[in-house]
C-alpha cells in the first residue's frame, strides 16, 4: 500500500528527505 | 491409440504454447534489465521502461479485487493457538517485523494474520517530531517527493501520473478547498477526471493553490508488507471531504510503480482533502493486492474493496454539514486510519 500527500505550502517549504530512504511514522518530512 | 495420441497432443498444445510465450516474455524482460544495468554501469541515463497498453490491460484483467478479498477471507480464519507462533514467526522473519515495538508482543494474542497485520505500536515507539510542520503519516519507504509541476505528479523518478485523474475533478460546494462553483455533481456519477480538456488541466493545479506565492508539493510513501500499517495525521489540519475511488488492486511495490504509468490512478484509493495553515492539504491512501481495504477511523460510511462497483466511478462524502461547519479537526500524529488485508 501507499500513502500520497499533496499539499500547498509557501515556496520556501523544504523536504528533509532522500528518495528511497526508509522513514517511520512521526519523523520529520519537511518544514518551512 | 492413434486418435488418443492426437487428442492428447491437441490438448497439450495450448499448455506448451503458454509456457513458450510466457517463457519468451520473461526471458526478454530479463534481457532488457541486463541491458539497462550495463548502460547504467557505463554511466548512461536509462529512461524508465514503461509497460505497454496491452501489458497494463493484461495486468488489469487479472481479478486482483477477487484475489484480494479471498486473501482477506483466508486471513480472517482464526488460527489454533499452537499454529500462531510458527505462522507469525515466519511472517516476522520474511518481512523483518520488529515485534519489540508492538503494543502486544505475545504472538498468541493475535487470533489471525489480519489482526497481526493491524497490530498497534507501543506509544513511545514512534515519538512525533514537534519541530517540523509535516511529519511522516506512516512507516515506509520514500518513493518520491517534491514540487508538483504542470499537474503531473511523479510516482517514482521519471514516471508520472495526472494530478486531476488522481484527485478527481473539482467538486462543487464552497466547503471544499477546491473552491469551485461548478453545479453539483451526483455522488458516484463522476466520470474519469481525464475527461477535462488540456487547458483545464493546468488551471486545476492553480485552483488547488489558494494563496498567492504558494506551490503544490507531494510525497509518496510505500508501505512494505512487514511495516506497521496504521497511518496518522501528518500535520494539524481539517478534513473536509472524502472521495473513494473503487478500482484495481495492482501491486504498488516500487518495481511496479517504475513500470506502470498512472498506477495510482488505476488502484482503489481514498482521497481525504481539507486545509491546513498554508491552504490546501490532502492525504490519499492507495490500496494494493494484499492490502485491499482502507479504514478511516472517523468515517463509518466508508466501505472499500466491495464486490460491486462501476469502473471509473467515485463516491463523494463531505464531513462538513449544517451541524459541523468545521469538518474533522486532526492533530499532527493523531490516529487517522489503517490498511487491512483483503
GROMACS .gro file of C-alpha atoms in nm:
model
  374
    1UNK     CA    1   0.000   0.000   0.000
    2UNK     CA    2   0.095   0.361  -0.050
    3UNK     CA    3   0.020   0.697   0.105
    4UNK     CA    4   0.036   1.010  -0.110
    5UNK     CA    5   0.042   1.356   0.042
    6UNK     CA    6  -0.041   1.651  -0.186
    7UNK     CA    7  -0.049   1.991  -0.023
    8UNK     CA    8   0.015   2.356  -0.081
    9UNK     CA    9   0.285   2.544   0.106
   10UNK     CA   10   0.496   2.859   0.063
   11UNK     CA   11   0.786   2.847  -0.185
   12UNK     CA   12   1.041   2.803   0.090
   13UNK     CA   13   0.894   2.475   0.210
   14UNK     CA   14   1.175   2.216   0.231
   15UNK     CA   15   1.167   1.836   0.242
   16UNK     CA   16   1.420   1.674   0.477
   17UNK     CA   17   1.426   1.352   0.276
   18UNK     CA   18   1.621   1.144   0.023
   19UNK     CA   19   1.439   0.929  -0.239
   20UNK     CA   20   1.445   0.565  -0.139
   21UNK     CA   21   1.509   0.631   0.230
   22UNK     CA   22   1.318   0.440   0.498
   23UNK     CA   23   1.102   0.656   0.720
   24UNK     CA   24   0.892   0.595   1.030
   25UNK     CA   25   0.568   0.749   1.146
   26UNK     CA   26   0.634   1.069   1.342
   27UNK     CA   27   0.966   1.157   1.177
   28UNK     CA   28   1.001   1.493   1.001
   29UNK     CA   29   0.900   1.510   0.634
   30UNK     CA   30   0.964   1.878   0.587
   31UNK     CA   31   0.904   2.230   0.709
   32UNK     CA   32   0.942   2.593   0.623
   33UNK     CA   33  -0.431  -4.537  -2.994
   34UNK     CA   34  -0.370  -4.307  -3.290
   35UNK     CA   35  -0.665  -4.075  -3.211
   36UNK     CA   36  -0.579  -4.078  -2.839
   37UNK     CA   37  -0.228  -3.956  -2.917
   38UNK     CA   38  -0.361  -3.680  -3.143
   39UNK     CA   39  -0.623  -3.576  -2.887
   40UNK     CA   40  -0.362  -3.559  -2.611
   41UNK     CA   41  -0.126  -3.371  -2.835
   42UNK     CA   42  -0.408  -3.133  -2.929
   43UNK     CA   43  -0.494  -3.080  -2.560
   44UNK     CA   44  -0.132  -3.027  -2.458
   45UNK     CA   45  -0.058  -2.775  -2.739
   46UNK     CA   46  -0.217  -2.471  -2.561
   47UNK     CA   47  -0.019  -2.557  -2.249
   48UNK     CA   48   0.307  -2.570  -2.442
   49UNK     CA   49   0.209  -2.251  -2.626
   50UNK     CA   50   0.152  -2.065  -2.297
   51UNK     CA   51   0.478  -2.193  -2.148
   52UNK     CA   52   0.669  -2.093  -2.460
   53UNK     CA   53   0.519  -1.742  -2.486
   54UNK     CA   54   0.540  -1.683  -2.110
   55UNK     CA   55   0.899  -1.805  -2.101
   56UNK     CA   56   0.989  -1.595  -2.404
   57UNK     CA   57   0.831  -1.284  -2.248
   58UNK     CA   58   1.011  -1.335  -1.915
   59UNK     CA   59   1.339  -1.403  -2.095
   60UNK     CA   60   1.306  -1.085  -2.300
   61UNK     CA   61   1.228  -0.879  -1.988
   62UNK     CA   62   1.537  -1.024  -1.816
   63UNK     CA   63   1.746  -0.931  -2.120
   64UNK     CA   64   1.608  -0.573  -2.106
   65UNK     CA   65   1.700  -0.549  -1.735
   66UNK     CA   66   2.052  -0.681  -1.809
   67UNK     CA   67   2.095  -0.424  -2.088
   68UNK     CA   68   1.971  -0.141  -1.861
   69UNK     CA   69   2.220  -0.246  -1.590
   70UNK     CA   70   2.505  -0.241  -1.847
   71UNK     CA   71   2.401   0.108  -1.963
   72UNK     CA   72   2.383   0.230  -1.602
   73UNK     CA   73   2.729   0.076  -1.542
   74UNK     CA   74   2.857   0.287  -1.831
   75UNK     CA   75   2.705   0.588  -1.656
   76UNK     CA   76   2.435   0.637  -1.920
   77UNK     CA   77   2.090   0.759  -1.810
   78UNK     CA   78   1.840   0.479  -1.867
   79UNK     CA   79   1.484   0.604  -1.922
   80UNK     CA   80   1.226   0.410  -1.716
   81UNK     CA   81   1.087   0.126  -1.925
   82UNK     CA   82   0.709   0.168  -1.908
   83UNK     CA   83   0.456  -0.108  -1.960
   84UNK     CA   84   0.277  -0.102  -2.295
   85UNK     CA   85  -0.101  -0.056  -2.303
   86UNK     CA   86  -0.152  -0.426  -2.371
   87UNK     CA   87   0.064  -0.516  -2.066
   88UNK     CA   88  -0.138  -0.281  -1.842
   89UNK     CA   89  -0.464  -0.416  -1.986
   90UNK     CA   90  -0.343  -0.774  -1.932
   91UNK     CA   91  -0.246  -0.693  -1.571
   92UNK     CA   92  -0.574  -0.512  -1.509
   93UNK     CA   93  -0.763  -0.815  -1.642
   94UNK     CA   94  -0.627  -1.019  -1.350
   95UNK     CA   95  -0.911  -1.033  -1.090
   96UNK     CA   96  -0.698  -0.859  -0.825
   97UNK     CA   97  -1.001  -0.747  -0.621
   98UNK     CA   98  -1.137  -1.102  -0.606
   99UNK     CA   99  -0.791  -1.236  -0.513
  100UNK     CA  100  -0.759  -0.963  -0.252
  101UNK     CA  101  -1.094  -1.046  -0.092
  102UNK     CA  102  -1.011  -1.417  -0.097
  103UNK     CA  103  -0.674  -1.336   0.069
  104UNK     CA  104  -0.864  -1.132   0.329
  105UNK     CA  105  -1.112  -1.416   0.398
  106UNK     CA  106  -0.824  -1.658   0.439
  107UNK     CA  107  -0.656  -1.430   0.690
  108UNK     CA  108  -0.970  -1.393   0.891
  109UNK     CA  109  -0.969  -1.764   0.973
  110UNK     CA  110  -0.886  -1.796   1.343
  111UNK     CA  111  -0.561  -1.992   1.387
  112UNK     CA  112  -0.539  -2.260   1.657
  113UNK     CA  113  -0.313  -2.133   1.935
  114UNK     CA  114  -0.038  -2.390   1.862
  115UNK     CA  115  -0.018  -2.265   1.499
  116UNK     CA  116   0.005  -1.892   1.576
  117UNK     CA  117   0.372  -1.872   1.678
  118UNK     CA  118   0.504  -2.065   1.373
  119UNK     CA  119   0.288  -1.873   1.125
  120UNK     CA  120   0.356  -1.527   1.267
  121UNK     CA  121   0.727  -1.610   1.322
  122UNK     CA  122   0.754  -1.700   0.952
  123UNK     CA  123   0.587  -1.368   0.862
  124UNK     CA  124   0.817  -1.178   1.105
  125UNK     CA  125   1.125  -1.347   0.959
  126UNK     CA  126   1.015  -1.299   0.596
  127UNK     CA  127   0.929  -0.930   0.626
  128UNK     CA  128   1.162  -0.822   0.906
  129UNK     CA  129   0.893  -0.722   1.155
  130UNK     CA  130   1.022  -0.572   1.483
  131UNK     CA  131   0.789  -0.714   1.747
  132UNK     CA  132   0.965  -0.525   2.028
  133UNK     CA  133   0.777  -0.211   1.910
  134UNK     CA  134   0.437  -0.385   1.907
  135UNK     CA  135   0.192  -0.290   2.183
  136UNK     CA  136   0.133  -0.665   2.237
  137UNK     CA  137   0.446  -0.876   2.182
  138UNK     CA  138   0.282  -1.209   2.269
  139UNK     CA  139   0.211  -1.378   1.934
  140UNK     CA  140  -0.064  -1.597   2.081
  141UNK     CA  141  -0.265  -1.279   2.139
  142UNK     CA  142  -0.334  -1.239   1.766
  143UNK     CA  143  -0.618  -1.472   1.660
  144UNK     CA  144  -0.541  -1.447   1.287
  145UNK     CA  145  -0.298  -1.286   1.042
  146UNK     CA  146  -0.537  -0.995   0.983
  147UNK     CA  147  -0.520  -0.899   1.349
  148UNK     CA  148  -0.144  -0.943   1.346
  149UNK     CA  149  -0.119  -0.724   1.034
  150UNK     CA  150  -0.318  -0.444   1.201
  151UNK     CA  151  -0.111  -0.459   1.522
  152UNK     CA  152  -0.062  -0.132   1.710
  153UNK     CA  153   0.270   0.002   1.837
  154UNK     CA  154   0.379   0.099   2.185
  155UNK     CA  155   0.305   0.476   2.216
  156UNK     CA  156   0.673   0.551   2.288
  157UNK     CA  157   0.787   0.351   1.982
  158UNK     CA  158   0.724   0.646   1.747
  159UNK     CA  159   0.784   0.987   1.906
  160UNK     CA  160   0.614   1.260   1.699
  161UNK     CA  161   0.855   1.532   1.582
  162UNK     CA  162   0.745   1.861   1.741
  163UNK     CA  163   0.980   2.081   1.541
  164UNK     CA  164   0.865   2.027   1.183
  165UNK     CA  165   0.523   2.119   1.047
  166UNK     CA  166   0.480   1.799   0.839
  167UNK     CA  167   0.569   1.451   0.967
  168UNK     CA  168   0.551   1.111   0.807
  169UNK     CA  169   0.198   0.970   0.849
  170UNK     CA  170   0.330   0.611   0.846
  171UNK     CA  171   0.628   0.381   0.837
  172UNK     CA  172   0.756   0.310   0.489
  173UNK     CA  173   0.995   0.400   0.210
  174UNK     CA  174   1.003   0.740   0.040
  175UNK     CA  175   0.935   0.670  -0.329
  176UNK     CA  176   0.933   1.033  -0.436
  177UNK     CA  177   0.871   1.387  -0.319
  178UNK     CA  178   0.898   1.744  -0.442
  179UNK     CA  179   0.702   2.015  -0.618
  180UNK     CA  180   0.410   1.927  -0.845
  181UNK     CA  181   0.486   2.060  -1.196
  182UNK     CA  182   0.231   2.102  -1.477
  183UNK     CA  183  -0.034   1.899  -1.297
  184UNK     CA  184   0.180   1.585  -1.317
  185UNK     CA  185   0.293   1.404  -1.003
  186UNK     CA  186   0.590   1.165  -1.008
  187UNK     CA  187   0.510   0.826  -0.857
  188UNK     CA  188   0.879   0.738  -0.888
  189UNK     CA  189   1.157   0.931  -1.065
  190UNK     CA  190   1.060   0.979  -1.425
  191UNK     CA  191   0.718   0.808  -1.408
  192UNK     CA  192   0.425   1.042  -1.360
  193UNK     CA  193   0.050   1.043  -1.321
  194UNK     CA  194  -0.208   1.314  -1.370
  195UNK     CA  195  -0.299   1.516  -1.061
  196UNK     CA  196  -0.657   1.558  -1.182
  197UNK     CA  197  -0.702   1.188  -1.258
  198UNK     CA  198  -0.567   1.107  -0.914
  199UNK     CA  199  -0.772   1.352  -0.707
  200UNK     CA  200  -1.070   1.356  -0.941
  201UNK     CA  201  -1.231   1.670  -1.083
  202UNK     CA  202  -1.310   1.968  -0.865
  203UNK     CA  203  -1.628   1.914  -0.667
  204UNK     CA  204  -1.895   2.177  -0.611
  205UNK     CA  205  -1.962   2.339  -0.283
  206UNK     CA  206  -1.786   2.622  -0.111
  207UNK     CA  207  -1.690   2.396   0.178
  208UNK     CA  208  -1.429   2.227  -0.032
  209UNK     CA  209  -1.077   2.351  -0.058
  210UNK     CA  210  -1.106   2.318  -0.435
  211UNK     CA  211  -1.328   2.624  -0.412
  212UNK     CA  212  -1.505   2.579  -0.743
  213UNK     CA  213  -1.862   2.694  -0.808
  214UNK     CA  214  -1.948   2.422  -1.060
  215UNK     CA  215  -2.303   2.279  -1.049
  216UNK     CA  216  -2.338   1.994  -0.802
  217UNK     CA  217  -2.244   1.653  -0.942
  218UNK     CA  218  -2.430   1.349  -0.806
  219UNK     CA  219  -2.206   1.130  -0.593
  220UNK     CA  220  -2.086   0.830  -0.791
  221UNK     CA  221  -2.174   0.995  -1.122
  222UNK     CA  222  -1.822   1.124  -1.164
  223UNK     CA  223  -1.664   1.040  -1.495
  224UNK     CA  224  -1.289   0.978  -1.511
  225UNK     CA  225  -1.123   1.307  -1.444
  226UNK     CA  226  -0.922   1.271  -1.760
  227UNK     CA  227  -1.234   1.399  -1.936
  228UNK     CA  228  -1.116   1.754  -1.855
  229UNK     CA  229  -0.960   1.931  -2.155
  230UNK     CA  230  -0.590   2.013  -2.159
  231UNK     CA  231  -0.631   2.387  -2.078
  232UNK     CA  232  -0.833   2.298  -1.765
  233UNK     CA  233  -0.552   2.068  -1.662
  234UNK     CA  234  -0.310   2.341  -1.560
  235UNK     CA  235  -0.583   2.553  -1.410
  236UNK     CA  236  -0.670   2.252  -1.195
  237UNK     CA  237  -0.338   2.287  -1.012
  238UNK     CA  238  -0.377   2.663  -0.985
  239UNK     CA  239  -0.717   2.619  -0.826
  240UNK     CA  240  -0.577   2.388  -0.560
  241UNK     CA  241  -0.329   2.656  -0.455
  242UNK     CA  242  -0.538   2.903  -0.261
  243UNK     CA  243  -0.271   3.154  -0.156
  244UNK     CA  244  -0.058   3.381  -0.370
  245UNK     CA  245   0.309   3.272  -0.377
  246UNK     CA  246   0.241   2.917  -0.263
  247UNK     CA  247   0.338   2.600  -0.452
  248UNK     CA  248   0.194   2.248  -0.461
  249UNK     CA  249   0.409   1.970  -0.309
  250UNK     CA  250   0.376   1.594  -0.296
  251UNK     CA  251   0.530   1.299  -0.116
  252UNK     CA  252   0.481   0.926  -0.194
  253UNK     CA  253   0.540   0.671   0.085
  254UNK     CA  254   0.540   0.298   0.007
  255UNK     CA  255   0.445   0.065   0.295
  256UNK     CA  256   0.612  -0.277   0.265
  257UNK     CA  257   0.428  -0.591   0.388
  258UNK     CA  258   0.621  -0.601   0.717
  259UNK     CA  259   0.567  -0.234   0.801
  260UNK     CA  260   0.333  -0.102   1.065
  261UNK     CA  261   0.016  -0.043   0.859
  262UNK     CA  262  -0.173   0.220   1.054
  263UNK     CA  263  -0.144   0.581   0.944
  264UNK     CA  264  -0.170   0.907   1.132
  265UNK     CA  265  -0.232   1.272   1.065
  266UNK     CA  266   0.080   1.426   0.904
  267UNK     CA  267   0.003   1.777   1.034
  268UNK     CA  268  -0.258   1.989   1.210
  269UNK     CA  269  -0.537   2.017   0.951
  270UNK     CA  270  -0.915   1.994   0.899
  271UNK     CA  271  -1.051   1.713   0.683
  272UNK     CA  272  -1.349   1.843   0.485
  273UNK     CA  273  -1.413   1.578   0.222
  274UNK     CA  274  -1.357   1.217   0.128
  275UNK     CA  275  -1.356   1.077  -0.224
  276UNK     CA  276  -1.344   0.696  -0.260
  277UNK     CA  277  -1.229   0.562  -0.597
  278UNK     CA  278  -1.307   0.188  -0.626
  279UNK     CA  279  -1.052   0.043  -0.864
  280UNK     CA  280  -0.795  -0.224  -0.940
  281UNK     CA  281  -0.571  -0.360  -0.671
  282UNK     CA  282  -0.247  -0.396  -0.860
  283UNK     CA  283   0.073  -0.426  -0.662
  284UNK     CA  284   0.222  -0.085  -0.576
  285UNK     CA  285   0.572  -0.206  -0.493
  286UNK     CA  286   0.846   0.024  -0.628
  287UNK     CA  287   0.923  -0.208  -0.919
  288UNK     CA  288   0.563  -0.191  -1.044
  289UNK     CA  289   0.548   0.184  -0.973
  290UNK     CA  290   0.850   0.220  -1.206
  291UNK     CA  291   0.680   0.010  -1.474
  292UNK     CA  292   0.315   0.118  -1.488
  293UNK     CA  293   0.248   0.487  -1.553
  294UNK     CA  294  -0.065   0.625  -1.377
  295UNK     CA  295  -0.054   0.318  -1.144
  296UNK     CA  296  -0.204   0.513  -0.854
  297UNK     CA  297  -0.491   0.630  -1.076
  298UNK     CA  298  -0.584   0.270  -1.159
  299UNK     CA  299  -0.589   0.147  -0.800
  300UNK     CA  300  -0.856   0.165  -0.531
  301UNK     CA  301  -0.790   0.469  -0.318
  302UNK     CA  302  -0.941   0.705  -0.060
  303UNK     CA  303  -0.865   1.077  -0.105
  304UNK     CA  304  -0.907   1.295   0.205
  305UNK     CA  305  -0.899   1.668   0.131
  306UNK     CA  306  -0.912   1.970   0.355
  307UNK     CA  307  -0.687   2.254   0.458
  308UNK     CA  308  -0.403   2.339   0.693
  309UNK     CA  309  -0.245   2.670   0.794
  310UNK     CA  310  -0.096   2.721   0.446
  311UNK     CA  311  -0.405   2.620   0.245
  312UNK     CA  312  -0.497   2.301   0.057
  313UNK     CA  313  -0.396   1.967   0.213
  314UNK     CA  314  -0.473   1.609   0.106
  315UNK     CA  315  -0.381   1.259   0.217
  316UNK     CA  316  -0.457   0.963  -0.012
  317UNK     CA  317  -0.441   0.600   0.095
  318UNK     CA  318  -0.387   0.374  -0.210
  319UNK     CA  319  -0.475   0.004  -0.176
  320UNK     CA  320  -0.282  -0.288  -0.324
  321UNK     CA  321  -0.344  -0.657  -0.396
  322UNK     CA  322  -0.271  -0.792  -0.049
  323UNK     CA  323  -0.398  -0.479   0.126
  324UNK     CA  324  -0.725  -0.403  -0.045
  325UNK     CA  325  -0.916  -0.248   0.244
  326UNK     CA  326  -0.871   0.101   0.380
  327UNK     CA  327  -1.025   0.216   0.709
  328UNK     CA  328  -1.064   0.580   0.816
  329UNK     CA  329  -1.143   0.576   1.186
  330UNK     CA  330  -1.385   0.872   1.182
  331UNK     CA  331  -1.564   0.757   0.865
  332UNK     CA  332  -1.802   0.469   0.932
  333UNK     CA  333  -1.971   0.515   0.593
  334UNK     CA  334  -1.658   0.415   0.400
  335UNK     CA  335  -1.658   0.061   0.254
  336UNK     CA  336  -1.364  -0.028   0.031
  337UNK     CA  337  -1.288  -0.334  -0.185
  338UNK     CA  338  -1.654  -0.429  -0.212
  339UNK     CA  339  -1.758  -0.670  -0.491
  340UNK     CA  340  -1.989  -0.433  -0.681
  341UNK     CA  341  -1.852  -0.114  -0.829
  342UNK     CA  342  -1.859   0.058  -1.168
  343UNK     CA  343  -1.520   0.124  -1.328
  344UNK     CA  344  -1.413   0.485  -1.333
  345UNK     CA  345  -1.672   0.593  -1.076
  346UNK     CA  346  -1.607   0.757  -0.740
  347UNK     CA  347  -1.813   0.830  -0.430
  348UNK     CA  348  -1.801   1.167  -0.256
  349UNK     CA  349  -1.872   1.229   0.110
  350UNK     CA  350  -1.850   1.563   0.285
  351UNK     CA  351  -1.757   1.586   0.654
  352UNK     CA  352  -1.898   1.938   0.662
  353UNK     CA  353  -2.266   1.957   0.748
  354UNK     CA  354  -2.510   2.202   0.894
  355UNK     CA  355  -2.420   2.084   1.243
  356UNK     CA  356  -2.049   2.064   1.172
  357UNK     CA  357  -1.918   2.357   0.968
  358UNK     CA  358  -1.557   2.282   1.056
  359UNK     CA  359  -1.506   1.932   0.919
  360UNK     CA  360  -1.291   1.685   1.115
  361UNK     CA  361  -1.003   1.856   1.301
  362UNK     CA  362  -0.690   1.634   1.305
  363UNK     CA  363  -0.384   1.696   1.524
  364UNK     CA  364  -0.035   1.610   1.398
  365UNK     CA  365   0.033   1.242   1.486
  366UNK     CA  366  -0.331   1.159   1.568
  367UNK     CA  367  -0.456   0.813   1.463
  368UNK     CA  368  -0.626   0.853   1.124
  369UNK     CA  369  -0.675   0.509   0.969
  370UNK     CA  370  -0.528   0.174   0.871
  371UNK     CA  371  -0.479  -0.064   0.580
  372UNK     CA  372  -0.628  -0.411   0.623
  373UNK     CA  373  -0.555  -0.741   0.450
  374UNK     CA  374  -0.804  -0.834   0.180
   0.00000   0.00000   0.00000
